[in-house]
PDB file of C-alpha atoms in Angstrom:
ATOM      1  CA  MET A   1     -20.387   5.640  36.475  1.00 96.00           C
ATOM      2  CA  ASP A   2     -20.550   8.001  33.511  1.00 98.00           C
ATOM      3  CA  VAL A   3     -17.178   7.641  32.046  1.00 98.00           C
ATOM      4  CA  SER A   4     -14.040   5.581  32.293  1.00 98.00           C
ATOM      5  CA  VAL A   5     -10.587   7.762  30.334  1.00 98.00           C
ATOM      6  CA  ILE A   6      -7.996   5.613  29.897  1.00 98.00           C
ATOM      7  CA  ILE A   7      -4.601   6.785  29.006  1.00 98.00           C
ATOM      8  CA  VAL A   8      -2.044   4.943  27.594  1.00 98.00           C
ATOM      9  CA  ASN A   9       1.778   5.794  29.236  1.00 97.00           C
ATOM     10  CA  TYR A  10       4.815   4.871  27.488  1.00 95.00           C
ATOM     11  CA  ASN A  11       7.942   6.607  29.134  1.00 94.00           C
ATOM     12  CA  THR A  12       5.999   9.629  29.291  1.00 95.00           C
ATOM     13  CA  ASN A  13       5.718  10.000  32.770  1.00 94.00           C
ATOM     14  CA  GLU A  14       5.540  13.484  33.388  1.00 94.00           C
ATOM     15  CA  LEU A  15       3.661  14.187  30.408  1.00 96.00           C
ATOM     16  CA  LEU A  16       0.620  11.794  32.137  1.00 97.00           C
ATOM     17  CA  ALA A  17       0.963  13.339  35.759  1.00 96.00           C
ATOM     18  CA  GLN A  18       0.192  16.524  34.045  1.00 96.00           C
ATOM     19  CA  CYS A  19      -2.788  14.832  31.849  1.00 97.00           C
ATOM     20  CA  ILE A  20      -4.017  13.707  34.813  1.00 97.00           C
ATOM     21  CA  HIS A  21      -3.538  16.597  37.139  1.00 97.00           C
ATOM     22  CA  SER A  22      -5.923  18.386  33.979  1.00 98.00           C
ATOM     23  CA  VAL A  23      -8.980  16.126  34.192  1.00 98.00           C
ATOM     24  CA  ILE A  24      -8.688  16.259  37.981  1.00 97.00           C
ATOM     25  CA  GLU A  25      -9.160  19.950  37.966  1.00 97.00           C
ATOM     26  CA  TYR A  26     -11.365  20.434  35.099  1.00 98.00           C
ATOM     27  CA  THR A  27     -14.101  17.604  35.177  1.00 98.00           C
ATOM     28  CA  ARG A  28     -16.508  18.888  37.494  1.00 95.00           C
ATOM     29  CA  ASP A  29     -20.133  17.810  36.027  1.00 92.00           C
ATOM     30  CA  VAL A  30     -19.513  13.759  35.516  1.00 97.00           C
ATOM     31  CA  ALA A  31     -18.745  10.983  37.624  1.00 98.00           C
ATOM     32  CA  TYR A  32     -15.341   9.687  36.417  1.00 98.00           C
ATOM     33  CA  GLU A  33     -12.969   6.553  36.492  1.00 98.00           C
ATOM     34  CA  ILE A  34      -9.050   7.579  35.489  1.00 98.00           C
ATOM     35  CA  ILE A  35      -7.088   3.897  34.426  1.00 98.00           C
ATOM     36  CA  VAL A  36      -4.122   4.721  33.609  1.00 98.00           C
ATOM     37  CA  VAL A  37      -2.420   1.158  31.284  1.00 98.00           C
ATOM     38  CA  ASP A  38       1.243   1.889  31.505  1.00 97.00           C
ATOM     39  CA  ASN A  39       3.535  -0.307  28.546  1.00 97.00           C
ATOM     40  CA  ASN A  40       6.068  -1.954  30.823  1.00 95.00           C
ATOM     41  CA  SER A  41       7.698   1.450  30.855  1.00 95.00           C
ATOM     42  CA  ASN A  42      10.993   2.459  32.427  1.00 92.00           C
ATOM     43  CA  GLU A  43      11.016   3.700  35.897  1.00 88.00           C
ATOM     44  CA  PHE A  44       7.396   4.024  36.342  1.00 92.00           C
ATOM     45  CA  THR A  45       6.101   3.737  39.493  1.00 92.00           C
ATOM     46  CA  PRO A  46       2.430   4.059  39.899  1.00 93.00           C
ATOM     47  CA  ASP A  47       2.411   5.435  43.594  1.00 92.00           C
ATOM     48  CA  ASP A  48       3.087   8.972  42.006  1.00 91.00           C
ATOM     49  CA  TYR A  49      -0.587   8.817  39.624  1.00 92.00           C
ATOM     50  CA  THR A  50      -2.949   6.352  43.329  1.00 90.00           C
ATOM     51  CA  SER A  51      -1.309   9.430  45.704  1.00 91.00           C
ATOM     52  CA  ILE A  52      -2.329  12.459  43.243  1.00 91.00           C
ATOM     53  CA  SER A  53      -6.638  10.522  43.634  1.00 91.00           C
ATOM     54  CA  ASN A  54      -8.453   7.358  44.762  1.00 89.00           C
ATOM     55  CA  ASN A  55      -9.866   7.677  41.435  1.00 93.00           C
ATOM     56  CA  ILE A  56      -7.227   6.042  39.211  1.00 97.00           C
ATOM     57  CA  GLU A  57      -6.391   2.562  38.857  1.00 97.00           C
ATOM     58  CA  ILE A  58      -3.101   1.158  37.175  1.00 97.00           C
ATOM     59  CA  VAL A  59      -2.937  -1.405  35.088  1.00 97.00           C
ATOM     60  CA  ARG A  60       0.822  -2.607  34.084  1.00 97.00           C
ATOM     61  CA  LEU A  61       1.743  -4.945  31.540  1.00 97.00           C
ATOM     62  CA  SER A  62       5.109  -6.914  31.576  1.00 96.00           C
ATOM     63  CA  ARG A  63       5.672  -5.245  28.009  1.00 97.00           C
ATOM     64  CA  ASN A  64       4.912  -2.846  24.865  1.00 97.00           C
ATOM     65  CA  ILE A  65       1.754  -3.814  23.361  1.00 97.00           C
ATOM     66  CA  GLY A  66       1.128  -1.636  21.269  1.00 96.00           C
ATOM     67  CA  PHE A  67      -1.024   1.554  22.008  1.00 96.00           C
ATOM     68  CA  GLY A  68      -5.008  -0.027  20.600  1.00 97.00           C
ATOM     69  CA  LYS A  69      -4.180  -3.475  22.607  1.00 98.00           C
ATOM     70  CA  ALA A  70      -2.721  -1.281  26.035  1.00 98.00           C
ATOM     71  CA  ASN A  71      -6.205   0.140  25.749  1.00 98.00           C
ATOM     72  CA  ASN A  72      -8.189  -2.422  24.764  1.00 98.00           C
ATOM     73  CA  GLU A  73      -6.646  -3.815  28.066  1.00 98.00           C
ATOM     74  CA  GLY A  74      -8.455  -0.556  30.328  1.00 98.00           C
ATOM     75  CA  VAL A  75     -11.595  -1.269  28.884  1.00 98.00           C
ATOM     76  CA  LYS A  76     -11.484  -4.618  30.363  1.00 98.00           C
ATOM     77  CA  ILE A  77     -12.063  -3.145  33.511  1.00 98.00           C
ATOM     78  CA  ALA A  78     -14.025  -0.025  32.414  1.00 98.00           C
ATOM     79  CA  ASN A  79     -17.015   0.729  34.383  1.00 98.00           C
ATOM     80  CA  GLY A  80     -18.337   4.395  32.763  1.00 98.00           C
ATOM     81  CA  GLU A  81     -21.176   4.209  30.737  1.00 98.00           C
ATOM     82  CA  LEU A  82     -19.370   5.895  27.742  1.00 98.00           C
ATOM     83  CA  VAL A  83     -15.301   5.348  27.283  1.00 98.00           C
ATOM     84  CA  LEU A  84     -12.874   8.246  26.666  1.00 98.00           C
ATOM     85  CA  PHE A  85      -9.365   7.050  24.622  1.00 98.00           C
ATOM     86  CA  LEU A  86      -6.901   9.971  26.120  1.00 98.00           C
ATOM     87  CA  ASN A  87      -3.430  10.236  24.728  1.00 98.00           C
ATOM     88  CA  SER A  88      -1.008  10.713  27.733  1.00 97.00           C
ATOM     89  CA  ASP A  89       0.287  13.568  26.048  1.00 97.00           C
ATOM     90  CA  THR A  90      -3.000  15.667  26.428  1.00 98.00           C
ATOM     91  CA  LEU A  91      -3.887  18.512  28.776  1.00 98.00           C
ATOM     92  CA  LEU A  92      -7.577  19.044  29.285  1.00 98.00           C
ATOM     93  CA  LEU A  93      -8.778  23.497  28.825  1.00 98.00           C
ATOM     94  CA  ASN A  94     -11.986  22.854  29.973  1.00 98.00           C
ATOM     95  CA  ASP A  95     -14.768  20.681  31.026  1.00 98.00           C
ATOM     96  CA  ALA A  96     -14.274  18.637  28.091  1.00 98.00           C
ATOM     97  CA  ILE A  97     -15.138  15.218  28.882  1.00 98.00           C
ATOM     98  CA  SER A  98     -18.864  16.425  31.003  1.00 98.00           C
ATOM     99  CA  MET A  99     -19.579  18.174  27.070  1.00 98.00           C
ATOM    100  CA  LEU A 100     -18.711  15.155  24.827  1.00 98.00           C
ATOM    101  CA  TYR A 101     -20.670  12.764  27.885  1.00 98.00           C
ATOM    102  CA  HIS A 102     -23.279  14.989  27.408  1.00 98.00           C
ATOM    103  CA  HIS A 103     -23.478  14.842  23.528  1.00 98.00           C
ATOM    104  CA  MET A 104     -23.608  11.535  24.036  1.00 98.00           C
ATOM    105  CA  LYS A 105     -26.487  11.963  26.404  1.00 97.00           C
ATOM    106  CA  LYS A 106     -28.579  13.677  23.078  1.00 98.00           C
ATOM    107  CA  HIS A 107     -28.079  11.754  20.547  1.00 98.00           C
ATOM    108  CA  ALA A 108     -28.224   7.995  20.366  1.00 97.00           C
ATOM    109  CA  ARG A 109     -27.079   8.217  17.633  1.00 97.00           C
ATOM    110  CA  VAL A 110     -23.814   9.620  17.809  1.00 98.00           C
ATOM    111  CA  GLY A 111     -21.037   6.387  18.327  1.00 98.00           C
ATOM    112  CA  ILE A 112     -18.229   8.035  18.950  1.00 98.00           C
ATOM    113  CA  CYS A 113     -16.977  12.427  18.584  1.00 98.00           C
ATOM    114  CA  GLY A 114     -14.135  14.197  20.097  1.00 98.00           C
ATOM    115  CA  GLY A 115     -13.354  18.082  20.558  1.00 98.00           C
ATOM    116  CA  ASN A 116     -11.013  20.369  19.214  1.00 98.00           C
ATOM    117  CA  LEU A 117      -7.117  19.904  19.883  1.00 97.00           C
ATOM    118  CA  TYR A 118      -4.952  23.213  20.397  1.00 97.00           C
ATOM    119  CA  THR A 119      -1.055  23.160  20.107  1.00 95.00           C
ATOM    120  CA  LYS A 120       0.663  24.245  23.081  1.00 95.00           C
ATOM    121  CA  GLU A 121       0.805  27.875  21.524  1.00 95.00           C
ATOM    122  CA  GLY A 122      -2.916  27.334  21.290  1.00 95.00           C
ATOM    123  CA  GLU A 123      -3.041  27.325  17.689  1.00 94.00           C
ATOM    124  CA  PRO A 124      -5.146  24.692  15.629  1.00 94.00           C
ATOM    125  CA  ASN A 125      -4.670  21.816  16.044  1.00 95.00           C
ATOM    126  CA  MET A 126      -5.775  18.052  13.517  1.00 95.00           C
ATOM    127  CA  SER A 127      -8.601  16.761  15.156  1.00 97.00           C
ATOM    128  CA  TYR A 128     -10.642  15.101  13.069  1.00 97.00           C
ATOM    129  CA  THR A 129     -11.138  14.331   9.288  1.00 95.00           C
ATOM    130  CA  GLU A 130     -13.754  15.477   7.067  1.00 95.00           C
ATOM    131  CA  SER A 131     -12.995  12.124   5.044  1.00 95.00           C
ATOM    132  CA  PHE A 132     -11.666   8.071   5.303  1.00 96.00           C
ATOM    133  CA  PRO A 133      -8.617   7.940   4.187  1.00 93.00           C
ATOM    134  CA  THR A 134      -8.419   5.858   0.145  1.00 93.00           C
ATOM    135  CA  VAL A 135      -5.731   4.772  -1.929  1.00 94.00           C
ATOM    136  CA  VAL A 136      -6.453   7.300  -4.383  1.00 91.00           C
ATOM    137  CA  ASP A 137      -5.588   9.497  -1.593  1.00 90.00           C
ATOM    138  CA  TYR A 138      -1.997   8.421  -0.548  1.00 91.00           C
ATOM    139  CA  LEU A 139      -0.887   8.022  -4.109  1.00 90.00           C
ATOM    140  CA  LYS A 140      -1.621  11.543  -5.109  1.00 87.00           C
ATOM    141  CA  LEU A 141       0.048  12.322  -1.559  1.00 85.00           C
ATOM    142  CA  LEU A 142       3.237   9.914  -2.583  1.00 85.00           C
ATOM    143  CA  PHE A 143       3.642  11.596  -6.457  1.00 80.00           C
ATOM    144  CA  GLY A 144       3.396  14.900  -5.235  1.00 78.00           C
ATOM    145  CA  LEU A 145       0.183  15.696  -7.138  1.00 73.00           C
ATOM    146  CA  VAL A 146      -1.407  16.673  -3.070  1.00 69.00           C
ATOM    147  CA  VAL A 147      -0.498  18.198  -0.295  1.00 65.00           C
ATOM    148  CA  LEU A 148      -1.061  17.532   3.606  1.00 62.00           C
ATOM    149  CA  SER A 149      -3.891  18.847   4.883  1.00 65.00           C
ATOM    150  CA  ARG A 150      -3.155  22.108   6.963  1.00 64.00           C
ATOM    151  CA  LYS A 151      -4.157  21.604  10.277  1.00 60.00           C
ATOM    152  CA  GLU A 152      -6.672  24.365  10.616  1.00 59.00           C
ATOM    153  CA  GLU A 153      -8.404  22.181   7.925  1.00 70.00           C
ATOM    154  CA  ASN A 154      -8.800  19.679  10.072  1.00 91.00           C
ATOM    155  CA  PHE A 155     -10.234  21.855  12.901  1.00 94.00           C
ATOM    156  CA  ASN A 156     -13.582  23.005  14.020  1.00 94.00           C
ATOM    157  CA  VAL A 157     -13.396  26.518  13.203  1.00 90.00           C
ATOM    158  CA  ALA A 158     -17.196  27.153  12.673  1.00 88.00           C
ATOM    159  CA  GLY A 159     -17.561  26.334  17.023  1.00 90.00           C
ATOM    160  CA  GLU A 160     -20.477  24.222  15.881  1.00 95.00           C
ATOM    161  CA  VAL A 161     -21.186  21.039  16.393  1.00 97.00           C
ATOM    162  CA  LYS A 162     -21.538  18.670  13.092  1.00 96.00           C
ATOM    163  CA  ARG A 163     -20.922  15.333  11.846  1.00 97.00           C
ATOM    164  CA  ILE A 164     -18.231  13.839  10.273  1.00 97.00           C
ATOM    165  CA  GLY A 165     -17.452  11.380   7.036  1.00 97.00           C
ATOM    166  CA  GLY A 166     -14.399  10.569   8.206  1.00 97.00           C
ATOM    167  CA  TYR A 167     -13.050   9.406  11.732  1.00 97.00           C
ATOM    168  CA  VAL A 168     -11.888  11.724  15.034  1.00 98.00           C
ATOM    169  CA  SER A 169      -8.521  11.818  16.152  1.00 97.00           C
ATOM    170  CA  GLY A 170      -7.562   9.004  18.855  1.00 97.00           C
ATOM    171  CA  ALA A 171      -6.147  11.575  21.093  1.00 97.00           C
ATOM    172  CA  ASP A 172      -9.374  12.837  23.005  1.00 98.00           C
ATOM    173  CA  LEU A 173     -11.675  10.056  21.082  1.00 98.00           C
ATOM    174  CA  MET A 174     -15.415   9.216  23.354  1.00 98.00           C
ATOM    175  CA  ILE A 175     -17.356   5.818  22.277  1.00 98.00           C
ATOM    176  CA  ARG A 176     -20.076   3.681  23.735  1.00 98.00           C
ATOM    177  CA  ARG A 177     -19.182   0.965  26.083  1.00 98.00           C
ATOM    178  CA  SER A 178     -21.596  -0.241  24.728  1.00 98.00           C
ATOM    179  CA  LEU A 179     -19.858  -0.539  20.807  1.00 98.00           C
ATOM    180  CA  LEU A 180     -17.038  -1.591  22.288  1.00 98.00           C
ATOM    181  CA  GLU A 181     -18.697  -4.703  23.660  1.00 97.00           C
ATOM    182  CA  ARG A 182     -20.939  -5.716  20.349  1.00 98.00           C
ATOM    183  CA  TYR A 183     -17.897  -4.492  17.863  1.00 97.00           C
ATOM    184  CA  GLY A 184     -15.255  -4.998  19.207  1.00 97.00           C
ATOM    185  CA  GLY A 185     -12.755  -2.201  20.524  1.00 97.00           C
ATOM    186  CA  PHE A 186      -9.512  -1.209  18.410  1.00 98.00           C
ATOM    187  CA  ASP A 187      -7.728  -3.946  15.719  1.00 98.00           C
ATOM    188  CA  PRO A 188      -5.447  -5.699  17.727  1.00 97.00           C
ATOM    189  CA  ASP A 189      -3.624  -6.064  14.238  1.00 95.00           C
ATOM    190  CA  PHE A 190      -2.354  -2.501  14.238  1.00 96.00           C
ATOM    191  CA  PHE A 191       0.487  -1.722  17.281  1.00 94.00           C
ATOM    192  CA  MET A 192       0.090   2.042  16.405  1.00 92.00           C
ATOM    193  CA  TYR A 193      -1.090   4.405  14.570  1.00 95.00           C
ATOM    194  CA  PHE A 194      -4.850   4.227  12.452  1.00 97.00           C
ATOM    195  CA  GLU A 195      -6.389   2.456  15.217  1.00 98.00           C
ATOM    196  CA  ASP A 196      -8.870   5.590  15.576  1.00 98.00           C
ATOM    197  CA  VAL A 197      -9.499   5.443  12.176  1.00 98.00           C
ATOM    198  CA  GLU A 198     -10.374   1.527  12.280  1.00 98.00           C
ATOM    199  CA  LEU A 199     -12.594   2.082  14.220  1.00 98.00           C
ATOM    200  CA  CYS A 200     -14.427   4.416  13.350  1.00 98.00           C
ATOM    201  CA  HIS A 201     -14.593   3.505  10.249  1.00 98.00           C
ATOM    202  CA  ARG A 202     -16.517   0.195  11.990  1.00 98.00           C
ATOM    203  CA  ILE A 203     -18.689   1.849  13.674  1.00 98.00           C
ATOM    204  CA  SER A 204     -19.549   4.433  11.579  1.00 98.00           C
ATOM    205  CA  LYS A 205     -20.090   0.973   8.607  1.00 97.00           C
ATOM    206  CA  VAL A 206     -22.720  -0.439  11.617  1.00 97.00           C
ATOM    207  CA  GLY A 207     -25.032   2.849  11.266  1.00 97.00           C
ATOM    208  CA  TYR A 208     -23.439   5.443  14.298  1.00 98.00           C
ATOM    209  CA  GLU A 209     -22.319   8.733  13.871  1.00 98.00           C
ATOM    210  CA  VAL A 210     -18.905  10.549  14.812  1.00 98.00           C
ATOM    211  CA  HIS A 211     -19.329  14.027  15.544  1.00 98.00           C
ATOM    212  CA  SER A 212     -16.662  17.203  16.256  1.00 98.00           C
ATOM    213  CA  VAL A 213     -18.092  18.871  19.203  1.00 98.00           C
ATOM    214  CA  PRO A 214     -15.800  21.629  19.425  1.00 98.00           C
ATOM    215  CA  SER A 215     -17.075  23.313  23.019  1.00 98.00           C
ATOM    216  CA  ALA A 216     -14.714  20.445  24.399  1.00 98.00           C
ATOM    217  CA  LYS A 217     -11.077  22.264  23.726  1.00 98.00           C
ATOM    218  CA  ILE A 218      -7.580  20.169  25.067  1.00 98.00           C
ATOM    219  CA  ILE A 219      -4.650  20.564  23.774  1.00 98.00           C
ATOM    220  CA  HIS A 220      -2.402  17.935  22.480  1.00 98.00           C
ATOM    221  CA  LEU A 221       1.630  17.715  22.474  1.00 94.00           C
ATOM    222  CA  GLN A 222       1.617  16.154  19.128  1.00 77.00           C
ATOM    223  CA  GLY A 223       4.183  13.627  18.976  1.00 64.00           C
ATOM    224  CA  GLY A 224       5.177  14.136  22.657  1.00 56.00           C
ATOM    225  CA  SER A 225       6.430  10.353  22.880  1.00 53.00           C
ATOM    226  CA  THR A 226       7.979   9.815  20.086  1.00 51.00           C
ATOM    227  CA  THR A 227       9.801  12.238  18.429  1.00 43.00           C
ATOM    228  CA  ALA A 228      10.594  14.575  21.771  1.00 44.00           C
ATOM    229  CA  LYS A 229      12.713  11.135  21.905  1.00 50.00           C
ATOM    230  CA  GLY A 230      15.730  10.820  18.835  1.00 52.00           C
ATOM    231  CA  GLU A 231      15.565  11.041  15.816  1.00 55.00           C
ATOM    232  CA  GLU A 232      16.287   7.119  15.937  1.00 57.00           C
ATOM    233  CA  ILE A 233      12.374   6.538  17.468  1.00 55.00           C
ATOM    234  CA  SER A 234      11.018   9.234  15.303  1.00 79.00           C
ATOM    235  CA  VAL A 235      11.641   7.194  12.653  1.00 86.00           C
ATOM    236  CA  LYS A 236      10.673   4.162  14.395  1.00 86.00           C
ATOM    237  CA  SER A 237       8.289   5.730  14.615  1.00 88.00           C
ATOM    238  CA  ARG A 238       7.521   6.691  10.951  1.00 90.00           C
ATOM    239  CA  CYS A 239       7.570   2.827  10.189  1.00 93.00           C
ATOM    240  CA  PHE A 240       5.284   1.740  12.009  1.00 91.00           C
ATOM    241  CA  LEU A 241       2.849   4.297  10.562  1.00 93.00           C
ATOM    242  CA  LEU A 242       3.510   2.898   7.508  1.00 94.00           C
ATOM    243  CA  GLU A 243       3.188  -0.568   8.649  1.00 95.00           C
ATOM    244  CA  SER A 244      -0.185   0.616   9.852  1.00 96.00           C
ATOM    245  CA  GLU A 245      -1.527   2.714   6.732  1.00 94.00           C
ATOM    246  CA  PHE A 246      -1.184  -0.936   5.007  1.00 94.00           C
ATOM    247  CA  ILE A 247      -2.869  -3.265   7.552  1.00 95.00           C
ATOM    248  CA  TYR A 248      -5.819   0.090   7.228  1.00 96.00           C
ATOM    249  CA  PHE A 249      -5.934  -0.241   3.099  1.00 95.00           C
ATOM    250  CA  ARG A 250      -5.847  -4.077   3.598  1.00 93.00           C
ATOM    251  CA  LYS A 251      -8.980  -3.919   5.670  1.00 94.00           C
ATOM    252  CA  THR A 252     -10.961  -1.267   4.138  1.00 94.00           C
ATOM    253  CA  ALA A 253      -9.733  -1.266   0.448  1.00 92.00           C
ATOM    254  CA  HIS A 254      -9.843  -3.304  -2.613  1.00 90.00           C
ATOM    255  CA  LYS A 255      -7.285  -5.885  -2.537  1.00 89.00           C
ATOM    256  CA  LEU A 256      -5.456  -4.494  -6.369  1.00 92.00           C
ATOM    257  CA  ALA A 257      -5.328  -0.920  -5.141  1.00 92.00           C
ATOM    258  CA  SER A 258      -3.730  -1.497  -2.165  1.00 91.00           C
ATOM    259  CA  VAL A 259      -1.556  -4.250  -4.274  1.00 93.00           C
ATOM    260  CA  ALA A 260      -0.962  -0.515  -6.751  1.00 93.00           C
ATOM    261  CA  LEU A 261       0.190   1.650  -3.531  1.00 93.00           C
ATOM    262  CA  TRP A 262       2.641  -1.243  -2.534  1.00 94.00           C
ATOM    263  CA  ILE A 263       4.219  -0.987  -5.875  1.00 95.00           C
ATOM    264  CA  SER A 264       4.002   2.395  -6.032  1.00 95.00           C
ATOM    265  CA  TYR A 265       5.760   3.323  -2.810  1.00 94.00           C
ATOM    266  CA  LEU A 266       8.585   0.269  -2.996  1.00 95.00           C
ATOM    267  CA  LEU A 267       9.343   1.726  -6.515  1.00 95.00           C
ATOM    268  CA  LYS A 268       9.771   5.086  -4.200  1.00 94.00           C
ATOM    269  CA  SER A 269      11.493   3.930  -1.869  1.00 95.00           C
ATOM    270  CA  PHE A 270      14.707   1.891  -4.335  1.00 96.00           C
ATOM    271  CA  VAL A 271      14.614   5.374  -6.204  1.00 95.00           C
ATOM    272  CA  ALA A 272      15.075   7.480  -3.217  1.00 95.00           C
ATOM    273  CA  LEU A 273      18.222   5.154  -1.629  1.00 96.00           C
ATOM    274  CA  ALA A 274      19.970   4.414  -4.505  1.00 96.00           C
ATOM    275  CA  LEU A 275      19.807   8.280  -4.735  1.00 96.00           C
ATOM    276  CA  TYR A 276      20.765   9.085  -1.742  1.00 96.00           C
ATOM    277  CA  LYS A 277      23.658   6.321  -1.485  1.00 95.00           C
ATOM    278  CA  CYS A 278      24.929   9.046  -4.306  1.00 95.00           C
ATOM    279  CA  LEU A 279      25.029  11.377  -2.436  1.00 94.00           C
ATOM    280  CA  ARG A 280      27.047   9.299   0.562  1.00 94.00           C
ATOM    281  CA  ASN A 281      23.338  10.995   3.103  1.00 96.00           C
ATOM    282  CA  LYS A 282      23.812   7.950   5.192  1.00 93.00           C
ATOM    283  CA  LYS A 283      21.039   8.870   7.564  1.00 92.00           C
ATOM    284  CA  LYS A 284      19.017   9.461   4.996  1.00 94.00           C
ATOM    285  CA  SER A 285      19.479   5.901   3.022  1.00 95.00           C
ATOM    286  CA  ILE A 286      19.270   4.158   6.918  1.00 92.00           C
ATOM    287  CA  TYR A 287      15.476   5.753   6.440  1.00 93.00           C
ATOM    288  CA  TRP A 288      15.105   4.306   3.267  1.00 95.00           C
ATOM    289  CA  CYS A 289      16.272   1.135   3.989  1.00 95.00           C
ATOM    290  CA  SER A 290      13.968   1.320   7.031  1.00 94.00           C
ATOM    291  CA  ILE A 291      11.369   1.978   5.235  1.00 94.00           C
ATOM    292  CA  ILE A 292      11.848  -0.993   2.635  1.00 95.00           C
ATOM    293  CA  HIS A 293      12.083  -3.615   5.400  1.00 94.00           C
ATOM    294  CA  VAL A 294       8.754  -2.164   6.462  1.00 94.00           C
ATOM    295  CA  LEU A 295       7.526  -2.652   2.350  1.00 94.00           C
ATOM    296  CA  ARG A 296       8.819  -6.666   2.144  1.00 92.00           C
ATOM    297  CA  ARG A 297       7.675  -7.058   5.845  1.00 90.00           C
ATOM    298  CA  VAL A 298       4.057  -6.065   4.898  1.00 88.00           C
ATOM    299  CA  TYR A 299       3.929  -7.556   1.800  1.00 77.00           C
ATOM    300  CA  ASP A 300       4.778 -11.195   3.490  1.00 78.00           C
ATOM    301  CA  ASN A 301       1.945 -10.608   5.861  1.00 72.00           C
TER     302      ASN A 301
END
């Protein structure tokens, strides 16, 4: 088996079906299997997917254990030489899986690679970063000294394969199964977000390269599994993101730097909460209360 395509599903049943159909439609030049790991979704019926192809395995979990852990469950039954972690809210635009596979086969020191991601409208989407995030980056962002990168700045416009100093998006991350067996899969401390960053960081640290392969083209309906379900889910998603940021920095940055970032976030949160309470903005007040709760939990851990 060349590639095991692992797709985690949590209440994205329709998107999942579309993703699977795109894999089957475009993948031609490799032997592959599809492993769907369901995080205890509502109204999930395995037959809806196994009827699409006899090449699909279903792993049903009794509870939502998070994105990274669910992918790790898929790895346990994977037979492929390479593993592609593919988001359920993605759609292949070409034989991307074969392109990533053949690139990895040609370059033994490449441990991880990913393709170019596009929005639904065909515009550049966040595909990779040139460097790993640092505490300094986040402090600058927190105090408005820098702005978020534009999506086209994290997209391989040149169209040539390049080695990057950061990470590829976990929406389409291909990795050697031998590396997962030797160095472990996604860190179980992350429930959702930053597990792809940490994995790329860990694999880079042991001497393997991370590459962008722009010929592999995939649509990423970014946020399709969170923001599309309402504002409450979106706030929860932001809280998961913040918590994962601190888990990542706790693992990769100096302790004093992580503490400085935590104090800065906490101060900003209290100021914002006080401001929105004065303005009687209930929605914003609840949001900042949620952020403070996350920060306290991060401190306790």
